[in-house]
């Protein structure tokens, strides 16, 4: 590790530990009734899930000089956890989704599902950026930054077309929470794949990022789905119908589209990618 | 005297329709004075509980609690939305001690009324919530705001059969205007009461209305509390001791 890497490592350790401490402190001390324990449990498990996803990626799919180096694995784990927690602030700024206010403060289950999707989506974008060989941590941040930028953009487009985030936080529409939570995760999967790959140059990273194009039709589908449900909500009699089945159906479909679009473009060169895609493609 | 949770349960029983909006923040600690008498005002601006009318009481300090309790006599369900934490032995920017006392003493009064689980709601706010200027170094900043996420949506109110909202306050504050404008957009009628009569008002769209960044911008200027709600020490530049100052997250 060079001096800059040591500095980034130290900053990441401080940032990750501090933010994780604040995360659990709020979960533990916020006064919720026993029936809201599920909220606390879900939030408590999210950092563990992020840790597991990042660790798996680093051990199996990361650069050849990282997979067997425990210091670099630790380095990228702390960097990744800092990345996820800091970017939750962007989720609040751009999507008006707050794990503190909506989930813990207002006990909003719809927001819990959306925040879960956003948390995992952010984790997968960062993990995707770790896939492939590269010269340093900065190319991971660059590729993940591209993914993050596109992820925020497509979700803002979704909100522009459907006011989805207002329906989650103000209307507490749990069905909308399921669909949008799945979209946040699915778009994270597609853009995580787009951020993956061996490093060649800044401009080539942008060109290779274009394999994330399936996120555009997925966004269009999600807008149409949300507008369909908005039109149903205006009909008060029909609004009494149960949307659980339909919402779960759409959520699963978004995730299947995301998985399909990942399999559609297997990563070249590294033989491990072939092993990963073998169960899906049979090739 | 009842403990904190028991008192909170009286104000926010599990089976009441509006409990999901109640805030437990001011029930976290018991008041220092408990032999405080209650003098409830006469409600001159409303004769009976109308199941199609929701009320928002936005009055200073304990006045809001007393007004809500007087409305409970008519059949309304009081829902505390107070979100600023109190600090017992310190100078706070917003004084909430009299509200805490009124809530704990008023719980006895509330148990006297048999309210329906779907009784129309009266949401309680403190009009002093943003009083005191800005952050004062060394003070306990417990200013807070009410956001559209803190109250039922227009769609929920319409589903619950409510088509009229009365705001009992001296003025309509900017944060409340964000909520009322949303209601008006969905064709709910908004009335304002100064204490004698009610009059229909037309909403003026506040700045940043429906903006995704509105809540972040407002919260950025406040101080969160680690246990929920708002309240925390504003660091004094002359002191070096860190006392848990968390603005956002």
Short mmCIF file of C-alpha atoms in Angstrom, two decimals:
data_model
loop_
_atom_site.label_atom_id
_atom_site.label_comp_id
_atom_site.label_asym_id
_atom_site.label_seq_id
_atom_site.Cartn_x
_atom_site.Cartn_y
_atom_site.Cartn_z
CA UNK A 1 0.00 0.00 0.00
CA UNK A 2 1.27 3.47 -0.83
CA UNK A 3 0.83 6.54 1.40
CA UNK A 4 -2.38 7.66 -0.27
CA UNK A 5 -3.89 4.20 0.09
CA UNK A 6 -3.00 4.16 3.79
CA UNK A 7 -4.66 7.56 4.19
CA UNK A 8 -7.81 6.41 2.36
CA UNK A 9 -7.80 3.19 4.42
CA UNK A 10 -7.64 5.14 7.70
CA UNK A 11 -10.35 7.57 6.58
CA UNK A 12 -12.56 4.65 5.48
CA UNK A 13 -12.11 2.82 8.80
CA UNK A 14 -13.05 5.96 10.75
CA UNK A 15 -15.98 6.81 8.48
CA UNK A 16 -17.40 3.26 8.36
CA UNK A 17 -17.03 2.63 12.11
CA UNK A 18 -18.54 6.00 13.03
CA UNK A 19 -21.51 5.65 10.67
CA UNK A 20 -22.18 2.04 11.67
CA UNK A 21 -22.05 3.09 15.34
CA UNK A 22 -24.60 5.88 14.69
CA UNK A 23 -26.75 3.48 12.66
CA UNK A 24 -27.02 0.93 15.47
CA UNK A 25 -27.25 3.59 18.18
CA UNK A 26 -30.37 5.01 16.53
CA UNK A 27 -31.86 1.54 16.00
CA UNK A 28 -31.31 0.63 19.64
CA UNK A 29 -32.40 3.89 21.27
CA UNK A 30 -35.34 4.92 19.10
CA UNK A 31 -38.52 4.18 20.98
CA UNK A 32 -40.65 1.76 18.95
CA UNK A 33 -43.36 -0.56 20.19
CA UNK A 34 -42.90 -4.33 20.18
CA UNK A 35 -44.96 -4.74 17.03
CA UNK A 36 -42.38 -2.57 15.22
CA UNK A 37 -39.47 -4.87 16.10
CA UNK A 38 -39.43 -6.07 12.48
CA UNK A 39 -38.36 -2.58 11.43
CA UNK A 40 -35.43 -2.62 13.83
CA UNK A 41 -34.43 -6.14 12.84
CA UNK A 42 -34.47 -5.36 9.11
CA UNK A 43 -32.38 -2.23 9.58
CA UNK A 44 -30.00 -4.10 11.87
CA UNK A 45 -29.40 -6.79 9.23
CA UNK A 46 -28.68 -4.42 6.33
CA UNK A 47 -25.03 -3.63 7.20
CA UNK A 48 -24.40 -7.37 7.65
CA UNK A 49 -25.92 -8.04 4.21
CA UNK A 50 -23.77 -5.29 2.68
CA UNK A 51 -20.68 -6.76 4.35
CA UNK A 52 -21.49 -10.25 3.00
CA UNK A 53 -22.10 -9.01 -0.58
CA UNK A 54 -18.90 -6.95 -0.67
CA UNK A 55 -16.83 -9.72 0.90
CA UNK A 56 -18.11 -12.30 -1.58
CA UNK A 57 -17.31 -10.01 -4.51
CA UNK A 58 -13.82 -9.28 -3.19
CA UNK A 59 -13.02 -12.94 -2.54
CA UNK A 60 -14.36 -14.25 -5.84
CA UNK A 61 -14.61 -11.56 -8.51
CA UNK A 62 -12.19 -8.77 -7.62
CA UNK A 63 -8.80 -7.89 -9.10
CA UNK A 64 -6.14 -10.66 -9.00
CA UNK A 65 -4.04 -8.66 -6.51
CA UNK A 66 -7.00 -8.24 -4.11
CA UNK A 67 -8.64 -11.67 -3.85
CA UNK A 68 -5.84 -13.22 -1.80
CA UNK A 69 -4.67 -10.13 0.07
CA UNK A 70 -6.43 -9.72 3.43
CA UNK A 71 -5.27 -6.08 3.79
CA UNK A 72 -6.75 -5.08 0.46
CA UNK A 73 -9.93 -7.02 1.21
CA UNK A 74 -10.28 -5.09 4.48
CA UNK A 75 -9.45 -1.87 2.68
CA UNK A 76 -12.23 -2.36 0.11
CA UNK A 77 -14.73 -3.55 2.74
CA UNK A 78 -14.31 -0.38 4.82
CA UNK A 79 -14.33 1.77 1.70
CA UNK A 80 -17.53 0.04 0.56
CA UNK A 81 -19.33 0.39 3.89
CA UNK A 82 -18.39 4.10 3.97
CA UNK A 83 -19.64 4.40 0.41
CA UNK A 84 -23.03 2.88 1.23
CA UNK A 85 -23.65 4.88 4.42
CA UNK A 86 -22.50 8.20 2.94
CA UNK A 87 -24.65 7.66 -0.15
CA UNK A 88 -27.72 7.04 2.00
CA UNK A 89 -27.49 10.79 2.53
CA UNK A 90 -27.86 11.25 -1.25
CA UNK A 91 -30.91 8.99 -1.10
CA UNK A 92 -32.37 11.44 1.42
CA UNK A 93 -31.38 14.54 -0.59
CA UNK A 94 -32.52 13.30 -4.01
CA UNK A 95 -35.33 10.85 -3.20
CA UNK A 96 -36.58 12.32 0.11
CA UNK A 97 -36.32 8.85 1.63
CA UNK A 98 -34.96 8.96 5.17
CA UNK A 99 -34.26 5.86 7.23
CA UNK A 100 -34.26 8.05 10.36
CA UNK A 101 -37.44 10.06 9.77
CA UNK A 102 -39.58 7.75 7.67
CA UNK A 103 -38.54 4.33 8.90
CA UNK A 104 -37.62 4.84 12.57
CA UNK A 105 -39.49 8.09 13.27
CA UNK A 106 -42.73 7.44 11.36
CA UNK A 107 -42.66 3.62 11.43
CA UNK A 108 -43.39 3.65 7.70
CA UNK A 109 -43.18 0.09 6.33
CA UNK A 110 -43.34 1.28 2.71
CA UNK A 111 -40.27 3.44 3.34
CA UNK A 112 -38.52 0.51 5.06
CA UNK A 113 -38.89 -1.63 1.92
CA UNK A 114 -37.71 1.22 -0.32
CA UNK A 115 -34.73 1.97 1.93
CA UNK A 116 -33.83 -1.74 1.94
CA UNK A 117 -33.87 -1.73 -1.88
CA UNK A 118 -31.78 1.44 -1.97
CA UNK A 119 -29.26 0.12 0.58
CA UNK A 120 -28.76 -3.14 -1.33
CA UNK A 121 -28.74 -1.30 -4.67
CA UNK A 122 -25.93 0.97 -3.46
CA UNK A 123 -24.02 -2.03 -2.13
CA UNK A 124 -24.30 -3.89 -5.44
CA UNK A 125 -23.18 -0.86 -7.48
CA UNK A 126 -20.05 -0.64 -5.33
CA UNK A 127 -19.52 -4.41 -5.47
CA UNK A 128 -19.92 -4.35 -9.26
CA UNK A 129 -17.23 -1.69 -9.52
CA UNK A 130 -14.87 -4.05 -7.67
CA UNK A 131 -15.31 -6.77 -10.29
CA UNK A 132 -12.36 -7.05 -12.67
CA UNK A 133 -8.70 -6.10 -12.62
CA UNK A 134 -7.63 -2.52 -12.06
CA UNK A 135 -4.67 -0.42 -10.93
CA UNK A 136 -6.13 1.01 -7.71
CA UNK A 137 -8.99 2.10 -5.48
CA UNK A 138 -9.66 5.23 -7.53
CA UNK A 139 -10.84 3.22 -10.55
CA UNK A 140 -13.33 1.44 -8.26
CA UNK A 141 -14.64 4.80 -7.05
CA UNK A 142 -14.77 6.14 -10.62
CA UNK A 143 -16.75 3.15 -11.95
CA UNK A 144 -19.00 3.10 -8.88
CA UNK A 145 -19.52 6.87 -9.26
CA UNK A 146 -20.75 6.34 -12.81
CA UNK A 147 -23.14 3.68 -11.54
CA UNK A 148 -24.32 5.91 -8.71
CA UNK A 149 -24.90 8.87 -11.02
CA UNK A 150 -26.96 6.75 -13.44
CA UNK A 151 -28.83 5.11 -10.54
CA UNK A 152 -29.86 8.46 -9.09
CA UNK A 153 -30.83 9.71 -12.53
CA UNK A 154 -33.10 6.78 -13.45
CA UNK A 155 -34.79 6.89 -10.07
CA UNK A 156 -35.38 10.63 -10.42
CA UNK A 157 -36.92 9.90 -13.83
CA UNK A 158 -39.13 7.26 -12.21
CA UNK A 159 -40.21 9.80 -9.60
CA UNK A 160 -40.76 12.46 -12.25
CA UNK A 161 -43.11 10.10 -14.07
CA UNK A 162 -44.95 8.75 -11.06
CA UNK A 163 -44.23 10.78 -7.88
CA UNK A 164 -43.28 7.41 -6.43
CA UNK A 165 -41.28 8.71 -3.46
CA UNK A 166 -44.07 11.00 -2.26
CA UNK A 167 -46.48 8.05 -2.42
CA UNK A 168 -44.08 6.03 -0.28
CA UNK A 169 -43.25 8.65 2.34
CA UNK A 170 -46.50 10.66 2.54
CA UNK A 171 -49.17 8.17 1.41
CA UNK A 172 -47.30 5.28 3.06
CA UNK A 173 -48.36 3.11 0.11
CA UNK A 174 -46.79 -0.24 0.95
CA UNK A 175 -47.53 -1.67 -2.50
CA UNK A 176 -45.67 1.23 -4.11
CA UNK A 177 -42.88 0.61 -1.56
CA UNK A 178 -42.55 -3.01 -2.72
CA UNK A 179 -42.41 -2.09 -6.41
CA UNK A 180 -40.06 0.88 -5.99
CA UNK A 181 -37.87 -1.01 -3.51
CA UNK A 182 -37.48 -3.76 -6.11
CA UNK A 183 -36.75 -1.16 -8.79
CA UNK A 184 -34.06 0.46 -6.65
CA UNK A 185 -32.45 -2.96 -6.23
CA UNK A 186 -32.94 -4.06 -9.85
CA UNK A 187 -31.49 -0.82 -11.25
CA UNK A 188 -28.60 -1.25 -8.80
CA UNK A 189 -27.97 -4.76 -10.16
CA UNK A 190 -27.94 -3.61 -13.80
CA UNK A 191 -25.75 -0.59 -13.07
CA UNK A 192 -23.49 -2.67 -10.82
CA UNK A 193 -22.87 -4.94 -13.82
CA UNK A 194 -22.28 -1.86 -16.00
CA UNK A 195 -19.66 -0.63 -13.50
CA UNK A 196 -17.84 -3.99 -13.61
CA UNK A 197 -14.95 -4.99 -15.83
CA UNK A 198 -11.20 -4.71 -16.25
CA UNK A 199 -9.78 -1.19 -16.20
CA UNK A 200 -8.34 0.25 -19.38
CA UNK A 201 -8.99 4.01 -19.27
CA UNK A 202 -11.50 6.62 -18.08
CA UNK A 203 -13.11 6.94 -21.50
CA UNK A 204 -13.27 3.16 -22.04
CA UNK A 205 -14.95 2.78 -18.64
CA UNK A 206 -17.69 5.13 -19.84
CA UNK A 207 -18.07 3.18 -23.09
CA UNK A 208 -18.16 -0.16 -21.26
CA UNK A 209 -20.71 1.33 -18.88
CA UNK A 210 -23.20 1.46 -21.77
CA UNK A 211 -23.94 -2.26 -21.26
CA UNK A 212 -26.23 -0.96 -18.54
CA UNK A 213 -28.73 0.19 -21.20
CA UNK A 214 -31.42 -2.30 -20.02
CA UNK A 215 -32.00 0.06 -17.09
CA UNK A 216 -33.68 2.49 -19.50
CA UNK A 217 -36.48 0.18 -20.72
CA UNK A 218 -36.81 -1.08 -17.13
CA UNK A 219 -37.37 2.51 -15.97
CA UNK A 220 -39.98 3.02 -18.67
CA UNK A 221 -41.78 -0.17 -17.60
CA UNK A 222 -41.67 0.94 -13.94
CA UNK A 223 -43.14 4.36 -14.81
CA UNK A 224 -45.97 2.75 -16.78
CA UNK A 225 -46.65 0.33 -13.94
CA UNK A 226 -46.76 3.15 -11.38
CA UNK A 227 -49.05 5.24 -13.57
CA UNK A 228 -51.35 2.25 -13.91
CA UNK A 229 -51.57 1.94 -10.13
CA UNK A 230 -52.08 5.72 -9.76
CA UNK A 231 -55.06 5.54 -12.13
CA UNK A 232 -56.45 2.67 -10.06
CA UNK A 233 -56.05 4.63 -6.82
CA UNK A 234 -58.29 7.39 -8.15
CA UNK A 235 -61.11 4.90 -8.44
CA UNK A 236 -61.97 4.58 -4.75
CA UNK A 237 -63.97 1.41 -5.09
CA UNK A 238 -61.19 -0.39 -6.93
CA UNK A 239 -58.58 1.04 -4.59
CA UNK A 240 -59.97 -1.20 -1.89
CA UNK A 241 -58.74 -4.18 -3.87
CA UNK A 242 -55.66 -5.88 -2.63
CA UNK A 243 -52.58 -4.95 -4.66
CA UNK A 244 -50.22 -7.32 -2.83
CA UNK A 245 -50.11 -9.97 -5.52
CA UNK A 246 -49.67 -7.50 -8.39
CA UNK A 247 -46.94 -5.57 -6.58
CA UNK A 248 -44.95 -8.68 -5.68
CA UNK A 249 -45.35 -9.89 -9.27
CA UNK A 250 -43.88 -6.64 -10.62
CA UNK A 251 -41.11 -6.66 -8.03
CA UNK A 252 -40.06 -10.19 -9.05
CA UNK A 253 -40.28 -9.24 -12.71
CA UNK A 254 -37.97 -6.21 -12.21
CA UNK A 255 -35.43 -8.43 -10.50
CA UNK A 256 -35.67 -11.10 -13.23
CA UNK A 257 -35.11 -8.45 -15.91
CA UNK A 258 -32.05 -7.25 -13.97
CA UNK A 259 -30.63 -10.79 -13.64
CA UNK A 260 -31.30 -11.44 -17.32
CA UNK A 261 -29.54 -8.25 -18.36
CA UNK A 262 -26.50 -9.25 -16.27
CA UNK A 263 -26.38 -12.67 -17.91
CA UNK A 264 -26.85 -11.02 -21.31
CA UNK A 265 -23.37 -9.47 -21.13
CA UNK A 266 -20.93 -11.90 -19.48
CA UNK A 267 -17.70 -10.19 -18.53
CA UNK A 268 -14.80 -11.07 -20.84
CA UNK A 269 -11.32 -12.41 -20.05
CA UNK A 270 -11.57 -13.47 -16.43
CA UNK A 271 -12.50 -17.20 -16.44
CA UNK A 272 -14.29 -16.91 -13.10
CA UNK A 273 -17.11 -15.00 -14.85
CA UNK A 274 -17.83 -18.04 -16.96
CA UNK A 275 -18.21 -20.14 -13.82
CA UNK A 276 -20.63 -17.59 -12.36
CA UNK A 277 -22.81 -17.40 -15.47
CA UNK A 278 -22.71 -21.15 -16.17
CA UNK A 279 -25.87 -22.03 -14.20
CA UNK A 280 -27.80 -19.31 -16.07
CA UNK A 281 -26.51 -19.74 -19.60
CA UNK A 282 -25.41 -23.39 -19.66
CA UNK A 283 -22.43 -22.34 -21.82
CA UNK B 1 -48.46 8.26 38.73
CA UNK B 2 -48.40 6.32 35.48
CA UNK B 3 -45.10 5.53 33.84
CA UNK B 4 -44.06 6.91 30.45
CA UNK B 5 -45.29 4.02 28.32
CA UNK B 6 -48.67 3.81 30.07
CA UNK B 7 -49.20 7.54 29.57
CA UNK B 8 -48.22 7.29 25.92
CA UNK B 9 -50.62 4.39 25.45
CA UNK B 10 -53.50 6.55 26.73
CA UNK B 11 -52.73 9.21 24.14
CA UNK B 12 -51.93 6.67 21.43
CA UNK B 13 -53.82 3.42 22.05
CA UNK B 14 -52.88 0.54 19.76
CA UNK B 15 -56.37 0.14 18.35
CA UNK B 16 -56.97 3.79 17.39
CA UNK B 17 -56.98 4.62 13.68
CA UNK B 18 -54.66 7.62 14.01
CA UNK B 19 -52.05 6.16 16.39
CA UNK B 20 -49.58 5.51 13.59
CA UNK B 21 -48.99 9.29 13.42
CA UNK B 22 -48.53 9.87 17.16
CA UNK B 23 -45.00 10.84 18.27
CA UNK B 24 -43.65 9.37 21.52
CA UNK B 25 -40.86 11.98 21.86
CA UNK B 26 -42.29 14.02 24.77
CA UNK B 27 -43.24 10.88 26.70
CA UNK B 28 -39.60 9.83 27.07
CA UNK B 29 -39.26 11.49 30.49
CA UNK B 30 -41.70 12.30 33.25
CA UNK B 31 -42.46 15.92 34.25
CA UNK B 32 -41.02 17.40 37.42
CA UNK B 33 -44.39 18.91 38.41
CA UNK B 34 -47.38 16.56 38.49
CA UNK B 35 -49.92 18.35 40.71
CA UNK B 36 -50.69 20.82 37.97
CA UNK B 37 -54.39 21.68 37.62
CA UNK B 38 -56.20 21.51 34.31
CA UNK B 39 -58.36 24.39 33.11
CA UNK B 40 -59.80 23.37 29.79
CA UNK B 41 -61.13 26.10 27.49
CA UNK B 42 -64.68 26.19 26.12
CA UNK B 43 -64.79 25.36 22.45
CA UNK B 44 -66.82 28.17 20.91
CA UNK B 45 -65.93 27.51 17.31
CA UNK B 46 -67.31 23.97 17.11
CA UNK B 47 -70.52 22.46 18.48
CA UNK B 48 -70.07 18.74 17.98
CA UNK B 49 -67.65 16.12 16.66
CA UNK B 50 -68.14 15.76 12.94
CA UNK B 51 -66.73 12.50 11.58
CA UNK B 52 -65.93 14.30 8.30
CA UNK B 53 -63.79 16.97 9.98
CA UNK B 54 -60.15 16.71 11.03
CA UNK B 55 -58.69 19.36 13.32
CA UNK B 56 -55.13 20.61 13.63
CA UNK B 57 -54.45 22.51 16.85
CA UNK B 58 -51.33 24.66 16.43
CA UNK B 59 -51.15 26.70 19.64
CA UNK B 60 -48.24 27.70 21.89
CA UNK B 61 -47.07 25.38 24.66
CA UNK B 62 -49.64 23.61 26.81
CA UNK B 63 -52.52 25.61 25.26
CA UNK B 64 -52.54 23.10 22.42
CA UNK B 65 -52.89 20.18 24.84
CA UNK B 66 -55.77 21.87 26.71
CA UNK B 67 -57.58 22.73 23.48
CA UNK B 68 -57.16 19.13 22.26
CA UNK B 69 -58.50 17.77 25.56
CA UNK B 70 -61.50 20.10 25.30
CA UNK B 71 -62.09 18.72 21.79
CA UNK B 72 -61.82 15.18 23.20
CA UNK B 73 -64.89 16.03 25.29
CA UNK B 74 -66.75 16.52 22.01
CA UNK B 75 -65.55 13.15 20.72
CA UNK B 76 -62.30 13.96 18.89
CA UNK B 77 -59.21 11.77 19.26
CA UNK B 78 -56.14 13.85 20.25
CA UNK B 79 -52.95 12.82 18.46
CA UNK B 80 -49.71 14.36 19.83
CA UNK B 81 -47.27 15.29 17.05
CA UNK B 82 -44.77 17.10 19.29
CA UNK B 83 -41.32 16.22 18.01
CA UNK B 84 -38.91 18.39 20.03
CA UNK B 85 -37.07 16.67 22.89
CA UNK B 86 -36.99 18.28 26.33
CA UNK B 87 -33.89 18.72 28.49
CA UNK B 88 -34.73 18.83 32.17
CA UNK B 89 -31.87 20.81 33.67
CA UNK B 90 -30.72 22.85 30.71
CA UNK B 91 -31.67 25.88 28.72
CA UNK B 92 -33.66 24.79 25.70
CA UNK B 93 -34.50 26.95 22.69
CA UNK B 94 -38.14 25.78 22.78
CA UNK B 95 -39.63 25.31 26.23
CA UNK B 96 -41.51 22.00 26.21
CA UNK B 97 -41.72 21.39 29.97
CA UNK B 98 -45.27 22.75 30.26
CA UNK B 99 -46.37 20.56 27.33
CA UNK B 100 -44.88 17.46 29.00
CA UNK B 101 -46.67 18.33 32.25
CA UNK B 102 -49.96 18.92 30.43
CA UNK B 103 -49.65 15.60 28.55
CA UNK B 104 -49.01 13.60 31.73
CA UNK B 105 -51.67 15.39 33.79
CA UNK B 106 -54.08 15.43 30.84
CA UNK B 107 -53.87 11.64 30.48
CA UNK B 108 -56.24 11.37 33.48
CA UNK B 109 -58.72 13.67 31.76
CA UNK B 110 -58.44 11.67 28.54
CA UNK B 111 -59.27 8.37 30.27
CA UNK B 112 -62.61 9.87 31.33
CA UNK B 113 -63.81 9.96 27.74
CA UNK B 114 -64.80 6.90 25.79
CA UNK B 115 -63.53 7.71 22.32
CA UNK B 116 -64.30 5.53 19.33
CA UNK B 117 -61.30 3.88 17.70
CA UNK B 118 -62.19 5.69 14.47
CA UNK B 119 -63.08 8.99 16.15
CA UNK B 120 -62.07 11.99 14.01
CA UNK B 121 -58.56 13.21 14.88
CA UNK B 122 -57.22 16.38 16.38
CA UNK B 123 -53.50 16.67 15.64
CA UNK B 124 -51.56 18.64 18.23
CA UNK B 125 -48.68 20.96 17.35
CA UNK B 126 -46.71 23.56 19.28
CA UNK B 127 -46.74 26.89 17.42
CA UNK B 128 -43.46 27.78 19.17
CA UNK B 129 -41.67 24.86 17.48
CA UNK B 130 -39.46 27.13 15.38
CA UNK B 131 -39.28 30.01 17.83
CA UNK B 132 -36.04 31.42 19.17
CA UNK B 133 -34.26 32.48 16.01
CA UNK B 134 -31.55 30.04 15.06
CA UNK B 135 -28.90 27.87 16.62
CA UNK B 136 -27.44 29.34 19.79
CA UNK B 137 -24.00 27.99 20.72
CA UNK B 138 -24.09 26.16 24.04
CA UNK B 139 -27.90 25.89 24.06
CA UNK B 140 -30.03 22.82 23.64
CA UNK B 141 -31.58 23.18 20.19
CA UNK B 142 -34.93 21.37 20.20
CA UNK B 143 -36.62 23.33 17.43
CA UNK B 144 -38.58 21.13 15.07
CA UNK B 145 -40.86 21.22 12.06
CA UNK B 146 -43.86 19.25 10.93
CA UNK B 147 -43.55 17.67 7.49
CA UNK B 148 -46.15 16.17 5.11
CA UNK B 149 -44.75 12.75 6.10
CA UNK B 150 -45.80 13.37 9.72
CA UNK B 151 -49.50 13.65 8.96
CA UNK B 152 -51.99 11.51 7.06
CA UNK B 153 -52.05 11.98 3.30
CA UNK B 154 -55.06 13.51 1.57
CA UNK B 155 -55.83 10.11 0.05
CA UNK B 156 -55.89 8.49 3.51
CA UNK B 157 -58.17 11.22 4.88
CA UNK B 158 -60.59 10.87 1.98
CA UNK B 159 -60.65 7.10 2.46
CA UNK B 160 -61.41 7.70 6.15
CA UNK B 161 -64.39 9.88 5.13
CA UNK B 162 -62.80 13.23 6.00
CA UNK B 163 -63.38 16.12 3.61
CA UNK B 164 -62.81 19.15 5.85
CA UNK B 165 -59.80 20.30 7.87
CA UNK B 166 -59.97 23.02 10.53
CA UNK B 167 -56.72 24.63 11.66
CA UNK B 168 -57.04 26.16 15.14
CA UNK B 169 -54.11 28.54 15.32
CA UNK B 170 -53.11 32.18 15.44
CA UNK B 171 -51.32 32.01 12.07
CA UNK B 172 -50.67 29.34 9.46
CA UNK B 173 -46.98 28.53 9.66
CA UNK B 174 -44.92 27.76 6.58
CA UNK B 175 -44.30 24.07 7.40
CA UNK B 176 -48.02 23.51 7.95
CA UNK B 177 -48.81 25.30 4.68
CA UNK B 178 -46.92 22.51 2.84
CA UNK B 179 -49.37 20.00 4.28
CA UNK B 180 -52.51 22.10 3.82
CA UNK B 181 -51.68 22.86 0.17
CA UNK B 182 -51.40 19.13 -0.50
CA UNK B 183 -54.83 18.65 1.08
CA UNK B 184 -56.30 21.49 -0.99
CA UNK B 185 -54.86 19.97 -4.17
CA UNK B 186 -56.94 16.88 -3.45
CA UNK B 187 -60.09 18.98 -2.91
CA UNK B 188 -60.23 18.94 0.88
CA UNK B 189 -61.71 22.16 2.33
CA UNK B 190 -59.41 24.04 4.70
CA UNK B 191 -60.84 26.27 7.43
CA UNK B 192 -58.99 28.51 9.86
CA UNK B 193 -60.18 29.25 13.37
CA UNK B 194 -58.79 31.98 15.61
CA UNK B 195 -60.94 30.78 18.51
CA UNK B 196 -64.37 32.30 17.86
CA UNK B 197 -65.41 31.28 14.40
CA UNK B 198 -64.07 29.39 11.41
CA UNK B 199 -63.57 30.70 7.91
CA UNK B 200 -62.69 28.97 4.65
CA UNK B 201 -59.18 29.81 3.48
CA UNK B 202 -57.45 29.46 0.15
CA UNK B 203 -53.92 28.17 0.40
CA UNK B 204 -50.89 30.06 -0.82
CA UNK B 205 -48.32 27.70 -2.28
CA UNK B 206 -45.21 27.84 -0.05
CA UNK B 207 -41.72 27.92 -1.50
CA UNK B 208 -40.21 24.49 -2.30
CA UNK B 209 -43.71 23.01 -2.41
CA UNK B 210 -43.54 19.32 -3.46
CA UNK B 211 -39.76 19.57 -3.77
CA UNK B 212 -37.87 16.37 -2.97
CA UNK B 213 -35.11 18.35 -1.27
CA UNK B 214 -37.43 20.44 0.95
CA UNK B 215 -37.27 18.17 3.97
CA UNK B 216 -33.50 17.74 3.75
CA UNK B 217 -32.98 21.52 3.55
CA UNK B 218 -35.15 22.13 6.63
CA UNK B 219 -33.67 19.28 8.68
CA UNK B 220 -30.16 20.42 7.79
CA UNK B 221 -30.79 23.53 9.88
CA UNK B 222 -32.12 21.58 12.89
CA UNK B 223 -30.49 19.21 15.38
CA UNK B 224 -31.56 15.59 15.53
CA UNK B 225 -31.76 13.58 18.73
CA UNK B 226 -30.32 10.05 18.80
CA UNK B 227 -33.50 8.63 20.38
CA UNK B 228 -35.84 10.20 17.83
CA UNK B 229 -37.25 13.65 17.29
CA UNK B 230 -35.20 16.82 17.43
CA UNK B 231 -32.93 18.07 20.18
CA UNK B 232 -29.23 18.28 20.81
CA UNK B 233 -26.48 20.52 22.05
CA UNK B 234 -25.24 23.18 19.70
CA UNK B 235 -21.45 23.07 20.04
CA UNK B 236 -19.91 26.08 21.69
CA UNK B 237 -16.80 27.11 19.74
CA UNK B 238 -15.05 27.93 23.03
CA UNK B 239 -15.53 24.36 24.32
CA UNK B 240 -13.71 21.34 22.97
CA UNK B 241 -15.82 18.58 24.50
CA UNK B 242 -17.83 16.70 21.90
CA UNK B 243 -21.44 16.25 23.01
CA UNK B 244 -23.07 14.31 20.22
CA UNK B 245 -24.08 16.82 17.56
CA UNK B 246 -25.74 15.06 14.65
CA UNK B 247 -27.45 17.12 12.04
CA UNK B 248 -28.57 14.71 9.37
CA UNK B 249 -28.35 11.17 8.11
#
